[in-house]
mmCIF file of C-alpha atoms in Angstrom:
data_model
loop_
_atom_site.group_PDB
_atom_site.id
_atom_site.type_symbol
_atom_site.label_atom_id
_atom_site.label_comp_id
_atom_site.label_asym_id
_atom_site.label_seq_id
_atom_site.Cartn_x
_atom_site.Cartn_y
_atom_site.Cartn_z
ATOM 1 C CA MET A 1 28.835 40.474 20.744
ATOM 2 C CA SER A 2 25.905 40.309 22.642
ATOM 3 C CA ALA A 3 23.646 43.267 23.385
ATOM 4 C CA PRO A 4 23.800 44.818 26.861
ATOM 5 C CA ALA A 5 21.230 43.315 29.297
ATOM 6 C CA GLY A 6 19.606 46.929 29.562
ATOM 7 C CA ALA A 7 19.198 47.043 25.734
ATOM 8 C CA ARG A 8 17.731 43.537 25.552
ATOM 9 C CA GLY A 9 15.192 44.294 28.353
ATOM 10 C CA SER A 10 14.134 47.584 26.559
ATOM 11 C CA ALA A 11 13.778 45.693 23.058
ATOM 12 C CA ARG A 12 11.589 42.955 24.835
ATOM 13 C CA GLU A 13 9.378 45.448 26.687
ATOM 14 C CA GLU A 14 8.850 47.277 23.381
ATOM 15 C CA VAL A 15 7.653 44.321 21.739
ATOM 16 C CA LEU A 16 5.346 43.359 24.449
ATOM 17 C CA ALA A 17 4.013 46.886 24.714
ATOM 18 C CA ARG A 18 3.079 46.481 20.795
ATOM 19 C CA LEU A 19 1.428 43.295 21.370
ATOM 20 C CA ARG A 20 -0.714 44.680 24.214
ATOM 21 C CA ALA A 21 -1.599 47.705 22.309
ATOM 22 C CA GLU A 22 -2.929 45.710 19.423
ATOM 23 C CA ARG A 23 -4.719 43.270 21.896
ATOM 24 C CA ASP A 24 -6.552 46.217 23.519
ATOM 25 C CA ALA A 25 -7.389 47.745 20.349
ATOM 26 C CA GLY A 26 -9.077 44.724 19.121
ATOM 27 C CA ALA A 27 -7.019 44.261 15.890
ATOM 28 C CA PRO A 28 -8.817 41.825 13.680
ATOM 29 C CA ARG A 29 -7.366 38.411 13.597
ATOM 30 C CA THR A 30 -6.113 37.098 10.156
ATOM 31 C CA ALA A 31 -7.366 33.786 9.209
ATOM 32 C CA PRO A 32 -4.662 31.370 8.157
ATOM 33 C CA GLY A 33 -4.264 30.866 4.381
ATOM 34 C CA PRO A 34 -4.655 27.548 2.623
ATOM 35 C CA VAL A 35 -1.812 25.237 3.012
ATOM 36 C CA PRO A 36 -0.037 24.542 -0.519
ATOM 37 C CA ARG A 37 -0.085 20.888 -1.531
ATOM 38 C CA GLU A 38 1.808 21.468 -4.884
ATOM 39 C CA TYR A 39 4.472 18.673 -4.042
ATOM 40 C CA ALA A 40 4.786 15.640 -6.147
ATOM 41 C CA ARG A 41 2.344 12.865 -5.305
ATOM 42 C CA ARG A 42 3.332 10.118 -7.649
ATOM 43 C CA GLY A 43 6.857 8.942 -8.436
ATOM 44 C CA GLU A 44 8.549 8.546 -11.959
ATOM 45 C CA HIS A 45 7.612 4.715 -11.879
ATOM 46 C CA ASP A 46 4.153 2.903 -11.271
ATOM 47 C CA PRO A 47 3.803 0.951 -8.111
ATOM 48 C CA GLY A 48 5.132 -2.599 -8.421
ATOM 49 C CA SER A 49 6.846 -1.869 -11.894
ATOM 50 C CA PRO A 50 10.257 -3.016 -12.843
ATOM 51 C CA GLY A 51 11.482 0.504 -12.476
ATOM 52 C CA ALA A 52 10.162 1.041 -9.003
ATOM 53 C CA LEU A 53 11.600 -2.416 -7.814
ATOM 54 C CA ASP A 54 15.092 -1.455 -9.247
ATOM 55 C CA LEU A 55 14.989 1.965 -7.762
ATOM 56 C CA LEU A 56 14.177 0.408 -4.339
ATOM 57 C CA VAL A 57 17.024 -1.979 -4.436
ATOM 58 C CA GLU A 58 19.415 0.833 -5.385
ATOM 59 C CA ARG A 59 18.405 3.040 -2.516
ATOM 60 C CA VAL A 60 18.057 0.210 0.227
ATOM 61 C CA GLU A 61 21.506 -0.850 -0.667
ATOM 62 C CA ASP A 62 22.775 2.635 -0.297
ATOM 63 C CA TYR A 63 21.859 2.420 3.338
ATOM 64 C CA ARG A 64 24.117 -0.728 3.661
ATOM 65 C CA ALA A 65 21.480 -3.117 3.643
ATOM 66 C CA THR A 66 21.281 -6.162 1.540
ATOM 67 C CA VAL A 67 18.573 -7.110 -0.850
ATOM 68 C CA THR A 68 17.852 -10.392 -2.527
ATOM 69 C CA ARG A 69 15.414 -10.745 -5.366
ATOM 70 C CA VAL A 70 13.281 -13.805 -5.935
ATOM 71 C CA ALA A 71 10.777 -14.341 -8.625
ATOM 72 C CA ARG A 72 8.283 -16.486 -6.787
ATOM 73 C CA ALA A 73 6.789 -16.660 -3.078
ATOM 74 C CA GLU A 74 7.994 -20.294 -3.012
ATOM 75 C CA ASP A 75 11.557 -19.138 -3.214
ATOM 76 C CA VAL A 76 11.415 -16.888 -0.051
ATOM 77 C CA ALA A 77 11.989 -19.847 2.210
ATOM 78 C CA GLY A 78 15.292 -20.785 0.546
ATOM 79 C CA VAL A 79 16.686 -17.274 0.969
ATOM 80 C CA VAL A 80 15.577 -17.016 4.676
ATOM 81 C CA ALA A 81 17.214 -20.200 5.563
ATOM 82 C CA ARG A 82 20.625 -18.757 4.102
ATOM 83 C CA LEU A 83 20.037 -15.307 6.038
ATOM 84 C CA LEU A 84 19.346 -17.208 9.203
ATOM 85 C CA ALA A 85 22.062 -19.810 8.845
ATOM 86 C CA GLU A 86 24.101 -18.259 11.721
ATOM 87 C CA ALA A 87 21.033 -17.389 13.787
ATOM 88 C CA GLY A 88 20.172 -19.572 16.771
ATOM 89 C CA SER A 89 16.748 -18.202 17.359
ATOM 90 C CA VAL A 90 14.324 -16.002 15.492
ATOM 91 C CA ALA A 91 11.227 -13.862 16.540
ATOM 92 C CA VAL A 92 8.104 -13.698 14.452
ATOM 93 C CA PRO A 93 4.629 -11.981 14.406
ATOM 94 C CA PRO A 94 1.854 -14.242 14.862
ATOM 95 C CA GLY A 95 0.689 -13.678 11.365
ATOM 96 C CA VAL A 96 3.948 -14.334 9.538
ATOM 97 C CA ASP A 97 3.715 -16.779 6.767
ATOM 98 C CA ARG A 98 5.111 -20.022 8.211
ATOM 99 C CA ALA A 99 6.383 -21.355 4.804
ATOM 100 C CA TRP A 100 8.976 -18.541 4.743
ATOM 101 C CA LEU A 101 10.522 -20.544 7.802
ATOM 102 C CA ALA A 102 10.329 -24.100 6.029
ATOM 103 C CA GLY A 103 14.208 -24.208 5.691
ATOM 104 C CA ALA A 104 15.322 -22.318 8.593
ATOM 105 C CA GLY A 105 17.024 -24.085 11.325
ATOM 106 C CA ALA A 106 16.640 -21.404 14.142
ATOM 107 C CA ALA A 107 14.352 -21.944 17.013
ATOM 108 C CA VAL A 108 11.290 -19.944 16.337
ATOM 109 C CA HIS A 109 9.689 -17.655 18.993
ATOM 110 C CA VAL A 110 6.113 -16.242 17.929
ATOM 111 C CA ASP A 111 5.009 -13.197 19.555
ATOM 112 C CA GLY A 112 1.943 -13.861 21.586
ATOM 113 C CA GLU A 113 2.071 -17.703 21.441
ATOM 114 C CA PRO A 114 1.488 -18.323 24.350
ATOM 115 C CA ALA A 115 2.286 -14.623 25.712
ATOM 116 C CA PRO A 116 3.816 -11.500 24.076
ATOM 117 C CA LEU A 117 7.577 -11.563 24.060
ATOM 118 C CA THR A 118 9.070 -9.055 26.533
ATOM 119 C CA ALA A 119 12.150 -6.660 25.726
ATOM 120 C CA ALA A 120 14.172 -9.306 27.753
ATOM 121 C CA ASP A 121 12.888 -12.196 25.700
ATOM 122 C CA LEU A 122 13.755 -10.233 22.445
ATOM 123 C CA ASP A 123 17.073 -9.321 23.699
ATOM 124 C CA GLY A 124 18.031 -12.972 23.714
ATOM 125 C CA VAL A 125 16.888 -13.522 20.154
ATOM 126 C CA ASP A 126 19.315 -13.407 17.185
ATOM 127 C CA ALA A 127 16.885 -12.193 14.634
ATOM 128 C CA VAL A 128 13.389 -11.090 13.697
ATOM 129 C CA LEU A 129 11.480 -11.936 10.441
ATOM 130 C CA THR A 130 8.521 -9.753 9.272
ATOM 131 C CA GLY A 131 6.897 -8.570 6.153
ATOM 132 C CA ALA A 132 6.155 -4.956 5.319
ATOM 133 C CA ALA A 133 2.900 -2.929 4.673
ATOM 134 C CA VAL A 134 4.644 -0.814 1.970
ATOM 135 C CA ALA A 135 7.907 0.193 0.586
ATOM 136 C CA VAL A 136 9.067 3.460 -0.884
ATOM 137 C CA ALA A 137 11.405 3.189 -3.821
ATOM 138 C CA GLU A 138 12.584 6.965 -3.925
ATOM 139 C CA THR A 139 13.705 6.815 -0.345
ATOM 140 C CA GLY A 140 14.555 3.174 0.184
ATOM 141 C CA THR A 141 12.138 3.033 3.157
ATOM 142 C CA LEU A 142 10.372 0.011 4.347
ATOM 143 C CA VAL A 143 7.137 0.871 6.497
ATOM 144 C CA LEU A 144 5.675 -1.556 9.001
ATOM 145 C CA ASP A 145 2.117 -0.785 10.218
ATOM 146 C CA ALA A 146 1.853 -3.093 13.430
ATOM 147 C CA SER A 147 -0.879 -4.804 11.833
ATOM 148 C CA ALA A 148 -2.136 -8.316 12.967
ATOM 149 C CA GLY A 149 -0.641 -9.722 9.799
ATOM 150 C CA ASP A 150 3.179 -10.576 9.181
ATOM 151 C CA GLN A 151 4.526 -7.227 10.755
ATOM 152 C CA GLY A 152 3.517 -7.404 14.317
ATOM 153 C CA ARG A 153 4.367 -5.086 17.213
ATOM 154 C CA ARG A 154 7.005 -2.499 16.734
ATOM 155 C CA LEU A 155 9.130 -3.883 19.714
ATOM 156 C CA LEU A 156 9.634 -6.791 17.624
ATOM 157 C CA THR A 157 11.963 -5.070 15.052
ATOM 158 C CA LEU A 158 13.679 -2.657 17.605
ATOM 159 C CA VAL A 159 15.494 -5.167 19.844
ATOM 160 C CA PRO A 160 16.918 -8.113 17.884
ATOM 161 C CA ASP A 161 20.316 -7.351 16.123
ATOM 162 C CA HIS A 162 19.228 -8.634 12.768
ATOM 163 C CA HIS A 163 16.001 -7.801 10.765
ATOM 164 C CA VAL A 164 14.883 -9.901 7.764
ATOM 165 C CA CYS A 165 12.011 -8.203 5.909
ATOM 166 C CA VAL A 166 10.082 -9.751 3.234
ATOM 167 C CA VAL A 167 8.476 -7.010 0.682
ATOM 168 C CA ARG A 168 6.229 -8.010 -2.075
ATOM 169 C CA ALA A 169 6.452 -6.206 -5.389
ATOM 170 C CA GLU A 170 3.065 -5.040 -5.320
ATOM 171 C CA ASP A 171 3.549 -3.166 -2.074
ATOM 172 C CA VAL A 172 6.390 -0.968 -3.700
ATOM 173 C CA VAL A 173 5.415 2.411 -4.380
ATOM 174 C CA GLY A 174 7.388 5.543 -5.772
ATOM 175 C CA THR A 175 7.080 8.149 -3.124
ATOM 176 C CA VAL A 176 6.072 8.632 0.514
ATOM 177 C CA PRO A 177 2.563 10.521 -0.261
ATOM 178 C CA GLU A 178 1.776 7.280 -2.280
ATOM 179 C CA ALA A 179 2.753 5.092 0.721
ATOM 180 C CA LEU A 180 0.992 7.409 3.211
ATOM 181 C CA ALA A 181 -2.260 6.848 1.031
ATOM 182 C CA ARG A 182 -2.024 3.174 1.558
ATOM 183 C CA LEU A 183 -1.513 3.213 5.622
ATOM 184 C CA ASP A 184 -3.865 3.603 8.232
ATOM 185 C CA PRO A 185 -2.708 6.654 10.317
ATOM 186 C CA LEU A 186 -4.368 5.286 13.448
ATOM 187 C CA HIS A 187 -1.803 2.317 13.479
ATOM 188 C CA PRO A 188 1.853 2.912 14.948
ATOM 189 C CA LEU A 189 4.009 3.207 11.937
ATOM 190 C CA THR A 190 7.783 2.148 11.803
ATOM 191 C CA PHE A 191 9.841 3.547 8.993
ATOM 192 C CA VAL A 192 12.878 1.781 8.432
ATOM 193 C CA SER A 193 15.631 3.143 6.108
ATOM 194 C CA GLY A 194 18.427 0.729 6.329
ATOM 195 C CA PRO A 195 20.082 -0.621 9.480
ATOM 196 C CA SER A 196 19.930 1.397 12.658
ATOM 197 C CA ALA A 197 22.827 4.002 12.680
ATOM 198 C CA THR A 198 23.690 7.295 14.122
ATOM 199 C CA SER A 199 26.814 9.568 14.029
ATOM 200 C CA ASP A 200 28.419 12.113 16.317
ATOM 201 C CA ILE A 201 29.639 15.556 15.373
ATOM 202 C CA GLU A 202 32.756 14.095 13.655
ATOM 203 C CA LEU A 203 30.535 11.845 11.375
ATOM 204 C CA ASP A 204 31.732 8.699 12.893
ATOM 205 C CA ARG A 205 29.098 6.198 12.044
ATOM 206 C CA VAL A 206 27.745 3.802 14.639
ATOM 207 C CA GLU A 207 25.507 1.114 13.833
ATOM 208 C CA GLY A 208 22.932 -0.766 15.990
ATOM 209 C CA VAL A 209 22.247 1.821 18.522
ATOM 210 C CA HIS A 210 18.541 2.259 18.187
ATOM 211 C CA GLY A 211 17.727 -0.962 16.610
ATOM 212 C CA PRO A 212 19.091 -3.732 14.378
ATOM 213 C CA ARG A 213 22.529 -3.204 13.017
ATOM 214 C CA ARG A 214 21.780 -5.540 10.186
ATOM 215 C CA LEU A 215 18.958 -5.351 7.627
ATOM 216 C CA ASP A 216 18.327 -7.986 4.968
ATOM 217 C CA VAL A 217 15.505 -7.370 2.469
ATOM 218 C CA VAL A 218 13.900 -10.202 0.418
ATOM 219 C CA LEU A 219 12.011 -8.571 -2.639
ATOM 220 C CA VAL A 220 9.426 -10.976 -4.171
ATOM 221 C CA GLY A 221 8.352 -10.406 -7.682
#
């Protein structure tokens, strides 16, 4: 039961009166104390170790994404070709390794060649292929940093319905603090934890609302 309007007004005036009194009395301001930083900075597994890779696979698959592991970089093209077998077109950043697309039959649209792809252009593309700056094993999160390399602009991975992401073993770390230590905070960072999904108050899951409804990860190493 809410308080009467008069009572609410009295309480408000009392609080404001106390604040004014302290201000007028010149009460000393207390400097903020140090921010505690006792949280874990490193994970159980070393970056790029078998344990970190296994944990990443487990967590990524928990998000209803798929992971295909390959031992060598030369094996990526075959996996990408299989994952894009039903795609008629694929968008890629300008710095993507073109060898990844060697076996793909989809039409390739390179962002920025000759002009940046628009949202309308990307809406007509079936898939997008990128790399990742770093991946976090404990959370199953891929981080793209919009670099000039194989990740490209954030828009590329938000519009197409299917995202294929190639992750190198040496870029897999255990924790978010380890990942942040490798990233440039001046870059626009995109954190991807599984396919785009949301749910209403009744927990009915809907995928693909704010990004790709399908995420396939190719883990190299």
